[in-house]
mmCIF file of C-alpha atoms in Angstrom:
data_model
loop_
_atom_site.group_PDB
_atom_site.id
_atom_site.type_symbol
_atom_site.label_atom_id
_atom_site.label_comp_id
_atom_site.label_asym_id
_atom_site.label_seq_id
_atom_site.Cartn_x
_atom_site.Cartn_y
_atom_site.Cartn_z
ATOM 1 C CA MET A 1 11.657 -42.045 -3.834
ATOM 2 C CA ASP A 2 12.739 -45.306 -4.901
ATOM 3 C CA GLU A 3 15.735 -45.619 -4.750
ATOM 4 C CA VAL A 4 16.439 -44.130 -1.853
ATOM 5 C CA ALA A 5 14.298 -46.727 -0.508
ATOM 6 C CA ALA A 6 15.954 -49.249 -1.565
ATOM 7 C CA LEU A 7 19.021 -48.361 -0.173
ATOM 8 C CA PRO A 8 19.675 -51.053 3.017
ATOM 9 C CA GLY A 9 17.746 -48.710 5.767
ATOM 10 C CA GLY A 10 16.515 -46.155 3.199
ATOM 11 C CA ALA A 11 12.626 -46.245 4.225
ATOM 12 C CA PRO A 12 12.805 -44.055 6.862
ATOM 13 C CA LEU A 13 14.896 -41.413 4.678
ATOM 14 C CA ALA A 14 12.199 -42.165 1.350
ATOM 15 C CA GLU A 15 9.805 -41.452 4.068
ATOM 16 C CA LEU A 16 10.857 -38.002 5.464
ATOM 17 C CA ALA A 17 10.695 -37.040 1.756
ATOM 18 C CA ASP A 18 7.793 -38.553 1.167
ATOM 19 C CA LYS A 19 5.821 -35.632 2.874
ATOM 20 C CA VAL A 20 7.731 -32.702 1.291
ATOM 21 C CA GLU A 21 8.229 -34.717 -3.117
ATOM 22 C CA ASN A 22 5.091 -33.491 -4.156
ATOM 23 C CA ALA A 23 4.736 -30.322 -2.764
ATOM 24 C CA GLN A 24 3.517 -26.950 -4.891
ATOM 25 C CA PRO A 25 4.912 -24.405 -3.827
ATOM 26 C CA GLN A 26 4.111 -21.877 -7.038
ATOM 27 C CA ALA A 27 0.625 -22.749 -6.901
ATOM 28 C CA VAL A 28 0.550 -21.262 -3.488
ATOM 29 C CA ARG A 29 2.324 -18.105 -4.378
ATOM 30 C CA ASP A 30 0.086 -18.193 -7.229
ATOM 31 C CA ILE A 31 -2.897 -18.125 -4.137
ATOM 32 C CA ALA A 32 -1.053 -15.543 -2.821
ATOM 33 C CA ASN A 33 -0.978 -13.142 -5.364
ATOM 34 C CA ARG A 34 -4.561 -13.421 -6.454
ATOM 35 C CA TRP A 35 -5.269 -12.765 -2.843
ATOM 36 C CA LYS A 36 -2.313 -9.704 -3.352
ATOM 37 C CA GLN A 37 -4.777 -8.716 -6.416
ATOM 38 C CA ALA A 38 -8.215 -8.498 -4.428
ATOM 39 C CA ALA A 39 -6.445 -6.305 -1.909
ATOM 40 C CA GLY A 40 -5.292 -3.576 -4.393
ATOM 41 C CA LYS A 41 -8.855 -3.406 -5.574
ATOM 42 C CA CYS A 42 -10.300 -3.630 -2.076
ATOM 43 C CA GLY A 43 -7.856 -0.796 -1.572
ATOM 44 C CA ASP A 44 -8.348 1.042 -4.287
ATOM 45 C CA GLN A 45 -12.413 1.228 -4.072
ATOM 46 C CA THR A 46 -12.149 2.347 -0.147
ATOM 47 C CA ASN A 47 -9.725 5.100 -1.444
ATOM 48 C CA VAL A 48 -12.381 5.860 -4.185
ATOM 49 C CA LEU A 49 -15.590 6.001 -1.735
ATOM 50 C CA GLN A 50 -13.085 8.265 1.277
ATOM 51 C CA GLN A 51 -12.517 10.539 -1.182
ATOM 52 C CA SER A 52 -15.898 10.962 -2.071
ATOM 53 C CA VAL A 53 -16.795 11.378 1.494
ATOM 54 C CA SER A 54 -14.111 13.544 1.585
ATOM 55 C CA GLN A 55 -15.660 16.385 -0.829
ATOM 56 C CA LEU A 56 -18.768 15.681 0.219
ATOM 57 C CA ASP A 57 -17.963 16.417 3.927
ATOM 58 C CA GLY A 58 -16.100 19.650 2.587
ATOM 59 C CA ALA A 59 -19.281 21.103 0.485
ATOM 60 C CA TRP A 60 -21.946 19.982 3.163
ATOM 61 C CA GLU A 61 -22.265 21.004 6.987
ATOM 62 C CA GLY A 62 -25.177 19.613 9.614
ATOM 63 C CA LYS A 63 -26.652 17.118 11.627
ATOM 64 C CA SER A 64 -27.520 14.532 8.889
ATOM 65 C CA ALA A 65 -24.292 15.415 6.101
ATOM 66 C CA ASP A 66 -22.391 14.906 9.752
ATOM 67 C CA GLY A 67 -24.189 11.510 9.815
ATOM 68 C CA PHE A 68 -23.582 10.592 7.020
ATOM 69 C CA VAL A 69 -19.647 10.946 6.460
ATOM 70 C CA ALA A 70 -19.931 9.115 9.854
ATOM 71 C CA TYR A 71 -21.548 6.340 8.755
ATOM 72 C CA MET A 72 -19.279 6.228 4.691
ATOM 73 C CA ALA A 73 -16.593 6.185 7.796
ATOM 74 C CA ASN A 74 -17.637 2.946 9.155
ATOM 75 C CA LEU A 75 -17.677 1.815 5.097
ATOM 76 C CA THR A 76 -14.111 2.505 4.580
ATOM 77 C CA LYS A 77 -12.663 1.251 7.618
ATOM 78 C CA SER A 78 -14.154 -2.138 6.886
ATOM 79 C CA GLY A 79 -12.763 -1.864 3.825
ATOM 80 C CA THR A 80 -9.347 -1.300 5.027
ATOM 81 C CA SER A 81 -9.836 -3.815 7.701
ATOM 82 C CA MET A 82 -10.056 -6.102 4.319
ATOM 83 C CA THR A 83 -7.953 -4.872 2.293
ATOM 84 C CA ASP A 84 -5.487 -5.534 5.509
ATOM 85 C CA ALA A 85 -6.945 -9.069 6.148
ATOM 86 C CA LEU A 86 -6.282 -9.980 2.807
ATOM 87 C CA ASN A 87 -2.715 -8.453 2.738
ATOM 88 C CA GLY A 88 -1.822 -10.842 5.277
ATOM 89 C CA ALA A 89 -3.473 -14.094 4.459
ATOM 90 C CA ALA A 90 -1.705 -13.253 1.282
ATOM 91 C CA ALA A 91 1.332 -12.862 3.591
ATOM 92 C CA ASP A 92 1.029 -16.410 5.575
ATOM 93 C CA LEU A 93 1.159 -18.336 2.096
ATOM 94 C CA GLU A 94 4.210 -17.061 1.691
ATOM 95 C CA ALA A 95 5.538 -18.237 4.478
ATOM 96 C CA ALA A 96 3.684 -21.058 3.375
ATOM 97 C CA ALA A 97 4.647 -21.369 -0.173
ATOM 98 C CA ASN A 98 8.744 -20.382 1.429
ATOM 99 C CA ALA A 99 9.169 -22.450 3.973
ATOM 100 C CA LEU A 100 7.325 -25.128 1.462
ATOM 101 C CA GLU A 101 10.518 -24.444 -1.162
ATOM 102 C CA THR A 102 13.288 -24.456 1.335
ATOM 103 C CA ALA A 103 12.592 -28.030 2.788
ATOM 104 C CA LYS A 104 12.039 -29.523 -0.356
ATOM 105 C CA SER A 105 15.430 -28.440 -2.337
ATOM 106 C CA SER A 106 16.969 -29.697 1.654
ATOM 107 C CA MET A 107 15.636 -33.120 1.105
ATOM 108 C CA SER A 108 17.030 -33.472 -2.615
ATOM 109 C CA ARG A 109 20.085 -32.142 -1.571
ATOM 110 C CA ILE A 110 20.390 -34.252 0.899
ATOM 111 C CA CYS A 111 19.024 -37.382 -0.998
ATOM 112 C CA GLU A 112 21.234 -36.889 -3.792
ATOM 113 C CA THR A 113 24.194 -36.766 -1.152
ATOM 114 C CA LEU A 114 23.389 -40.317 0.077
ATOM 115 C CA LEU A 115 22.412 -41.592 -3.526
ATOM 116 C CA SER A 116 26.112 -40.373 -4.618
ATOM 117 C CA ARG A 117 28.003 -42.067 -1.163
ATOM 118 C CA ALA A 118 25.751 -45.314 -1.788
ATOM 119 C CA ARG A 119 27.612 -45.971 -5.472
ATOM 120 C CA GLN A 120 30.455 -44.107 -4.494
ATOM 121 C CA VAL A 121 31.083 -47.350 -1.919
ATOM 122 C CA ARG A 122 29.539 -50.000 -4.290
ATOM 123 C CA GLN A 123 32.503 -49.358 -6.514
ATOM 124 C CA GLN A 124 34.897 -48.393 -4.013
ATOM 125 C CA LEU A 125 33.880 -52.219 -2.203
ATOM 126 C CA HIS A 126 33.224 -53.864 -5.394
ATOM 127 C CA GLY A 127 33.953 -57.506 -4.298
ATOM 128 C CA GLN A 128 33.829 -57.534 -1.382
ATOM 129 C CA PRO A 129 30.780 -58.786 1.362
ATOM 130 C CA GLN A 130 27.373 -57.300 0.658
ATOM 131 C CA GLU A 131 26.666 -57.329 4.357
ATOM 132 C CA ASP A 132 29.873 -55.239 4.519
ATOM 133 C CA ILE A 133 28.673 -53.079 1.588
ATOM 134 C CA ASP A 134 24.870 -53.155 3.001
ATOM 135 C CA SER A 135 26.024 -51.947 6.964
ATOM 136 C CA ILE A 136 28.202 -49.420 5.495
ATOM 137 C CA ILE A 137 25.006 -47.807 3.153
ATOM 138 C CA ARG A 138 22.814 -48.256 6.796
ATOM 139 C CA GLY A 139 25.293 -45.570 8.645
ATOM 140 C CA TYR A 140 24.781 -42.854 5.402
ATOM 141 C CA CYS A 141 21.127 -43.675 6.373
ATOM 142 C CA ALA A 142 21.244 -42.848 8.948
ATOM 143 C CA GLU A 143 23.569 -39.940 8.809
ATOM 144 C CA ALA A 144 21.140 -38.861 6.188
ATOM 145 C CA VAL A 145 17.936 -38.448 8.234
ATOM 146 C CA GLY A 146 19.657 -36.646 11.064
ATOM 147 C CA ASP A 147 19.997 -34.262 8.699
ATOM 148 C CA ALA A 148 16.781 -34.229 6.811
ATOM 149 C CA GLN A 149 14.316 -34.182 10.186
ATOM 150 C CA PRO A 150 15.291 -30.445 11.703
ATOM 151 C CA VAL A 151 14.758 -29.420 7.977
ATOM 152 C CA ILE A 152 11.223 -31.444 8.073
ATOM 153 C CA SER A 153 10.522 -30.477 11.717
ATOM 154 C CA GLN A 154 11.071 -26.305 11.011
ATOM 155 C CA ALA A 155 9.002 -26.868 7.059
ATOM 156 C CA GLU A 156 5.941 -28.426 9.653
ATOM 157 C CA ASN A 157 6.216 -25.678 12.191
ATOM 158 C CA ALA A 158 6.274 -22.861 9.960
ATOM 159 C CA LEU A 159 3.308 -24.331 8.236
ATOM 160 C CA ASN A 160 1.545 -24.881 11.162
ATOM 161 C CA ALA A 161 1.972 -21.430 12.025
ATOM 162 C CA ALA A 162 0.847 -20.479 8.530
ATOM 163 C CA ALA A 163 -2.379 -22.132 9.114
ATOM 164 C CA GLY A 164 -2.463 -20.976 12.878
ATOM 165 C CA THR A 165 -2.418 -17.516 11.215
ATOM 166 C CA LEU A 166 -4.163 -17.543 8.954
ATOM 167 C CA LYS A 167 -7.101 -19.201 10.325
ATOM 168 C CA GLY A 168 -7.820 -16.717 12.676
ATOM 169 C CA ARG A 169 -8.020 -13.498 10.240
ATOM 170 C CA PRO A 170 -11.280 -14.180 9.217
ATOM 171 C CA GLY A 171 -12.355 -13.692 12.978
ATOM 172 C CA ALA A 172 -10.398 -10.682 13.963
ATOM 173 C CA LEU A 173 -11.300 -8.915 10.972
ATOM 174 C CA ALA A 174 -12.741 -5.213 12.243
ATOM 175 C CA PRO A 175 -14.836 -4.063 11.849
ATOM 176 C CA LYS A 176 -17.144 -6.475 9.072
ATOM 177 C CA PHE A 177 -19.125 -5.241 6.632
ATOM 178 C CA SER A 178 -22.044 -7.049 8.285
ATOM 179 C CA SER A 179 -21.586 -4.944 11.099
ATOM 180 C CA ILE A 180 -22.978 -1.518 9.325
ATOM 181 C CA GLU A 181 -26.281 -0.257 10.553
ATOM 182 C CA ASP A 182 -29.218 -0.861 7.822
ATOM 183 C CA PRO A 183 -28.846 3.028 6.403
ATOM 184 C CA ASN A 184 -32.611 3.595 5.540
ATOM 185 C CA THR A 185 -32.326 3.576 10.367
ATOM 186 C CA GLN A 186 -30.323 6.326 10.257
ATOM 187 C CA THR A 187 -30.702 9.501 11.300
ATOM 188 C CA PHE A 188 -30.038 11.469 8.325
ATOM 189 C CA THR A 189 -31.913 9.371 6.395
ATOM 190 C CA PRO A 190 -34.977 11.446 5.011
ATOM 191 C CA ALA A 191 -38.148 10.382 5.781
ATOM 192 C CA PRO A 192 -41.514 11.315 6.918
ATOM 193 C CA GLY A 193 -41.365 13.981 10.234
ATOM 194 C CA LYS A 194 -37.416 13.376 10.310
ATOM 195 C CA PRO A 195 -36.211 16.025 9.264
ATOM 196 C CA VAL A 196 -32.884 16.112 7.694
ATOM 197 C CA GLU A 197 -29.823 18.971 7.461
ATOM 198 C CA TRP A 198 -28.130 19.509 4.955
ATOM 199 C CA THR A 199 -27.079 23.451 4.495
ATOM 200 C CA ALA A 200 -23.647 23.924 1.578
ATOM 201 C CA SER A 201 -20.591 25.136 2.854
ATOM 202 C CA PRO A 202 -19.349 28.538 2.637
ATOM 203 C CA PRO A 203 -16.431 28.510 -0.350
ATOM 204 C CA PRO A 204 -12.929 28.571 1.233
ATOM 205 C CA ASP A 205 -11.127 32.464 1.524
ATOM 206 C CA ASP A 206 -8.225 31.693 -1.079
ATOM 207 C CA SER A 207 -7.580 35.741 -0.420
ATOM 208 C CA THR A 208 -4.889 34.816 2.319
ATOM 209 C CA LYS A 209 -2.942 32.380 0.060
ATOM 210 C CA SER A 210 -0.096 33.591 -1.197
ATOM 211 C CA SER A 211 0.954 32.695 -4.702
ATOM 212 C CA SER A 212 3.318 30.108 -5.390
ATOM 213 C CA SER A 213 5.846 33.497 -6.746
ATOM 214 C CA ASP A 214 6.711 33.748 -2.563
ATOM 215 C CA ALA A 215 8.886 32.004 -3.003
ATOM 216 C CA THR A 216 11.102 31.186 -6.117
ATOM 217 C CA PRO A 217 9.394 32.447 -9.881
ATOM 218 C CA THR A 218 7.021 29.826 -11.220
ATOM 219 C CA PRO A 219 8.763 28.553 -14.364
ATOM 220 C CA THR A 220 7.217 28.413 -17.546
ATOM 221 C CA PRO A 221 4.441 25.231 -17.261
ATOM 222 C CA THR A 222 4.929 22.109 -18.055
ATOM 223 C CA GLU A 223 3.409 21.473 -22.590
ATOM 224 C CA ASP A 224 -0.394 20.019 -21.395
ATOM 225 C CA ARG A 225 0.033 15.791 -21.049
ATOM 226 C CA GLY A 226 -3.337 15.493 -22.997
ATOM 227 C CA HIS A 227 -4.606 13.204 -19.644
ATOM 228 C CA GLY A 228 -8.088 12.690 -19.806
ATOM 229 C CA GLY A 229 -10.551 14.084 -17.975
ATOM 230 C CA GLY A 230 -10.828 14.208 -14.034
ATOM 231 C CA GLY A 231 -12.176 12.449 -12.020
ATOM 232 C CA GLY A 232 -14.571 12.425 -8.852
ATOM 233 C CA GLY A 233 -13.078 14.206 -6.114
ATOM 234 C CA GLY A 234 -9.780 14.816 -4.027
ATOM 235 C CA GLY A 235 -9.590 14.833 -0.288
ATOM 236 C CA GLY A 236 -10.354 16.856 1.987
ATOM 237 C CA GLY A 237 -8.559 19.320 2.240
ATOM 238 C CA SER A 238 -8.428 23.062 0.788
ATOM 239 C CA ALA A 239 -6.748 23.632 -2.400
ATOM 240 C CA SER A 240 -2.688 23.325 -1.606
ATOM 241 C CA GLY A 241 -1.633 27.149 -0.679
ATOM 242 C CA GLY A 242 0.044 28.250 -3.844
ATOM 243 C CA GLY A 243 -2.356 30.606 -5.205
ATOM 244 C CA GLY A 244 -2.666 31.591 -8.488
ATOM 245 C CA GLY A 245 -3.991 30.543 -11.473
ATOM 246 C CA GLY A 246 -2.747 27.930 -13.925
ATOM 247 C CA GLY A 247 0.287 29.944 -14.714
ATOM 248 C CA GLY A 248 -1.613 29.047 -18.786
ATOM 249 C CA GLY A 249 -4.004 27.648 -20.631
ATOM 250 C CA SER A 250 -6.357 25.506 -19.237
ATOM 251 C CA VAL A 251 -7.124 21.760 -20.264
ATOM 252 C CA GLY A 252 -11.000 21.663 -20.289
ATOM 253 C CA GLY A 253 -10.588 23.201 -16.804
ATOM 254 C CA MET A 254 -8.142 21.434 -15.395
ATOM 255 C CA GLY A 255 -4.679 23.570 -15.443
ATOM 256 C CA PRO A 256 -1.539 22.667 -17.966
ATOM 257 C CA SER A 257 -0.953 19.014 -16.595
ATOM 258 C CA GLY A 258 -4.265 17.288 -17.498
ATOM 259 C CA GLY A 259 -6.617 15.730 -15.212
ATOM 260 C CA PRO A 260 -5.614 12.556 -13.921
ATOM 261 C CA PRO A 261 -3.718 9.848 -15.758
ATOM 262 C CA SER A 262 -5.878 6.293 -16.993
ATOM 263 C CA GLY A 263 -5.326 3.245 -15.348
ATOM 264 C CA SER A 264 -4.009 2.297 -11.994
ATOM 265 C CA PRO A 265 -1.885 4.884 -9.603
ATOM 266 C CA PRO A 266 2.101 3.919 -9.714
ATOM 267 C CA PRO A 267 3.085 0.618 -7.861
ATOM 268 C CA GLY A 268 3.702 1.287 -4.353
ATOM 269 C CA ASN A 269 2.433 2.279 -0.464
ATOM 270 C CA VAL A 270 2.343 6.081 0.623
ATOM 271 C CA GLU A 271 4.681 5.063 2.917
ATOM 272 C CA GLU A 272 7.142 4.579 0.518
ATOM 273 C CA TRP A 273 6.084 6.931 -1.748
ATOM 274 C CA ILE A 274 7.419 9.218 1.571
ATOM 275 C CA ARG A 275 10.751 7.179 2.184
ATOM 276 C CA GLU A 276 11.600 8.184 -1.535
ATOM 277 C CA ALA A 277 10.637 11.677 -1.621
ATOM 278 C CA ILE A 278 12.592 12.180 1.948
ATOM 279 C CA LYS A 279 16.072 11.052 -0.006
ATOM 280 C CA ILE A 280 15.262 12.715 -3.239
ATOM 281 C CA LEU A 281 14.458 16.136 -0.292
ATOM 282 C CA GLN A 282 17.375 15.504 1.841
ATOM 283 C CA ALA A 283 19.879 14.962 -1.117
ATOM 284 C CA ASN A 284 18.776 18.944 -2.210
ATOM 285 C CA GLY A 285 18.712 20.296 1.147
ATOM 286 C CA ILE A 286 15.998 20.297 2.369
ATOM 287 C CA PRO A 287 15.999 19.220 5.879
ATOM 288 C CA VAL A 288 13.840 16.470 5.889
ATOM 289 C CA THR A 289 14.111 12.662 7.954
ATOM 290 C CA GLU A 290 11.998 9.239 8.892
ATOM 291 C CA ASP A 291 10.741 11.130 11.634
ATOM 292 C CA ASN A 292 9.204 13.690 9.516
ATOM 293 C CA ILE A 293 7.108 10.889 8.128
ATOM 294 C CA ASP A 294 4.018 10.679 10.219
ATOM 295 C CA GLU A 295 3.689 14.507 9.747
ATOM 296 C CA ILE A 296 4.071 14.175 5.187
ATOM 297 C CA TRP A 297 0.876 11.075 6.101
ATOM 298 C CA LYS A 298 -1.302 13.176 7.935
ATOM 299 C CA ILE A 299 -1.233 15.891 5.214
ATOM 300 C CA ILE A 300 -1.317 13.303 2.241
ATOM 301 C CA GLU A 301 -4.457 11.354 4.597
ATOM 302 C CA LYS A 302 -5.997 14.734 4.747
ATOM 303 C CA GLU A 303 -5.548 16.113 1.463
ATOM 304 C CA SER A 304 -5.590 13.348 -1.088
ATOM 305 C CA SER A 305 -6.743 10.016 1.313
ATOM 306 C CA GLY A 306 -3.933 8.657 -0.401
ATOM 307 C CA ASN A 307 -4.720 8.727 -3.938
ATOM 308 C CA PRO A 308 -2.082 9.987 -6.466
ATOM 309 C CA HIS A 309 -5.121 10.936 -9.407
ATOM 310 C CA ALA A 310 -7.067 12.638 -6.432
ATOM 311 C CA ILE A 311 -8.128 15.927 -7.907
ATOM 312 C CA ASN A 312 -10.552 18.463 -6.008
ATOM 313 C CA LEU A 313 -13.254 19.698 -8.445
ATOM 314 C CA TRP A 314 -15.494 21.940 -5.902
ATOM 315 C CA ASP A 315 -13.119 24.381 -4.708
ATOM 316 C CA SER A 316 -12.468 28.158 -5.637
ATOM 317 C CA ASN A 317 -9.548 26.797 -6.961
ATOM 318 C CA ALA A 318 -10.839 24.304 -9.767
ATOM 319 C CA GLN A 319 -13.823 26.945 -10.367
ATOM 320 C CA LYS A 320 -11.058 29.684 -12.304
ATOM 321 C CA GLY A 321 -9.571 26.659 -13.684
ATOM 322 C CA THR A 322 -6.758 25.648 -11.541
ATOM 323 C CA PRO A 323 -8.219 22.281 -9.200
ATOM 324 C CA SER A 324 -5.560 20.238 -6.695
ATOM 325 C CA LYS A 325 -4.096 17.103 -7.678
ATOM 326 C CA GLY A 326 -2.234 14.985 -6.523
ATOM 327 C CA LEU A 327 -1.447 12.794 -2.798
ATOM 328 C CA MET A 328 -0.409 16.036 -1.451
ATOM 329 C CA GLN A 329 -2.858 18.273 -4.148
ATOM 330 C CA CYS A 330 -0.800 20.483 -5.540
ATOM 331 C CA ILE A 331 -1.755 23.141 -8.240
ATOM 332 C CA ASP A 332 -0.014 23.955 -11.686
ATOM 333 C CA SER A 333 1.702 26.052 -10.419
ATOM 334 C CA THR A 334 2.520 25.659 -6.817
ATOM 335 C CA PHE A 335 3.959 21.987 -7.985
ATOM 336 C CA ASN A 336 5.746 24.043 -11.166
ATOM 337 C CA ALA A 337 7.488 26.502 -8.507
ATOM 338 C CA HIS A 338 8.199 24.230 -6.080
ATOM 339 C CA LYS A 339 8.687 20.759 -8.534
ATOM 340 C CA LEU A 340 12.934 19.326 -8.294
ATOM 341 C CA PRO A 341 14.725 18.718 -12.162
ATOM 342 C CA GLY A 342 13.249 15.563 -13.165
ATOM 343 C CA HIS A 343 10.497 15.430 -10.933
ATOM 344 C CA ASP A 344 8.379 17.542 -12.901
ATOM 345 C CA ASP A 345 4.767 15.066 -12.754
ATOM 346 C CA ILE A 346 2.232 15.911 -11.196
ATOM 347 C CA TRP A 347 -0.099 12.351 -10.825
ATOM 348 C CA ASN A 348 3.326 11.045 -9.996
ATOM 349 C CA PRO A 349 3.093 10.814 -6.537
ATOM 350 C CA VAL A 350 6.801 11.262 -5.133
ATOM 351 C CA ASP A 351 6.978 14.440 -7.066
ATOM 352 C CA ASN A 352 4.035 15.772 -5.735
ATOM 353 C CA ILE A 353 5.259 15.212 -2.395
ATOM 354 C CA ILE A 354 8.397 17.026 -3.019
ATOM 355 C CA ALA A 355 6.418 19.674 -4.394
ATOM 356 C CA GLY A 356 4.106 20.032 -2.212
ATOM 357 C CA VAL A 357 7.214 19.867 1.426
ATOM 358 C CA ARG A 358 9.584 22.462 -0.124
ATOM 359 C CA TYR A 359 6.403 24.244 -0.740
ATOM 360 C CA THR A 360 5.437 23.684 3.220
ATOM 361 C CA PHE A 361 9.312 24.083 4.000
ATOM 362 C CA SER A 362 9.560 27.865 1.786
ATOM 363 C CA ARG A 363 5.588 28.872 3.394
ATOM 364 C CA TYR A 364 5.716 27.754 6.911
ATOM 365 C CA GLY A 365 8.919 27.216 7.226
ATOM 366 C CA GLY A 366 8.533 23.370 8.159
ATOM 367 C CA PHE A 367 5.842 21.076 9.195
ATOM 368 C CA GLU A 368 5.451 22.921 12.592
ATOM 369 C CA GLY A 369 4.014 26.126 10.635
ATOM 370 C CA HIS A 370 2.027 24.351 8.741
ATOM 371 C CA PRO A 371 -2.099 25.195 9.266
ATOM 372 C CA GLY A 372 -2.824 21.760 9.221
ATOM 373 C CA LEU A 373 -0.919 20.286 11.463
ATOM 374 C CA LYS A 374 -0.347 23.373 13.916
ATOM 375 C CA ALA A 375 -4.654 23.276 14.261
ATOM 376 C CA MET A 376 -4.366 19.233 14.866
ATOM 377 C CA SER A 377 -1.814 19.960 17.137
ATOM 378 C CA GLN A 378 -4.127 22.581 19.393
ATOM 379 C CA GLY A 379 -6.581 20.056 19.150
ATOM 380 C CA GLY A 380 -8.929 21.628 16.543
ATOM 381 C CA GLY A 381 -9.514 20.901 12.813
ATOM 382 C CA TYR A 382 -7.629 20.084 10.011
ATOM 383 C CA GLN A 383 -7.362 23.242 7.528
ATOM 384 C CA GLY A 384 -5.968 22.696 4.502
ATOM 385 C CA TYR A 385 -2.322 24.772 3.355
#
């Protein structure tokens, strides 16, 4: 900015440019990315916790079991609020970085234009009185200041807004981990003279579940992909209907598709996966729209807590060696019967949604007949499908 400041009348513009010249928007974005990574890890661990609690909730009954589930729900809610806060804070920083980058680029352009005009007028008026040349350049500088002031004002407003929002995020956390009561004071914690009620739930009755042949013939199961052994807990629902055996040899009791893949789930979130699945389903004649997002999301929430790698290892289907898998908790035979060509990975969230929705339509005629959604609409609890 020294060259701009040296121009006649250039000092005010140089002062404005100095405000953003040393800004480092990429460094701000790097911090935002680290916060997003932290949010992702927090969300992943919250999902793991929620899945484990859902599994326990399905396996145990009694006041103590219910109290424990309710207590743990506060932990998962705190994890969710922390995830949301980190993602929100990252968005605040990204907004600040964008404002800095835009202002820095605009100021650079304004200054370069001014310097070019000053050089041009000096060449054109070479030999003329210096006072005349300086007067023209002062006019150019005044014009440049007029262009620069809104740029800097807009950047300052954006930065102040981002800073204000960011500052308020810690206080807006609700619930907070620090607000959770001591577990040793809870009614579900064993203590002398304090009875606890933990009763094993009876296994679900799968006798009413139809086999996959109710809708379409089950194709030959896909070849085992050799995924690693199953992890903990698939969601809180039953084993997603579709019945029957695995349709082929199981892999360590995991069914023909094997256990959950190692590593993190694919990028994206549940709503994005649902929207993508809806487009594919519509293209294949299934009457779903974005109005059904909430219904699909509710099934996913109850079945797998939104974890594409969820696997149910405790119910009767699991005992048969055909555990329910993925977002919508399909067993292998149901998935194979209702998948679409090119969407044959039960652990892929979009593929799993496609099969789960097609099964819902083939067996129940649509979401209005889904037993879980139907029960909840009548004030009851969710029931697996």
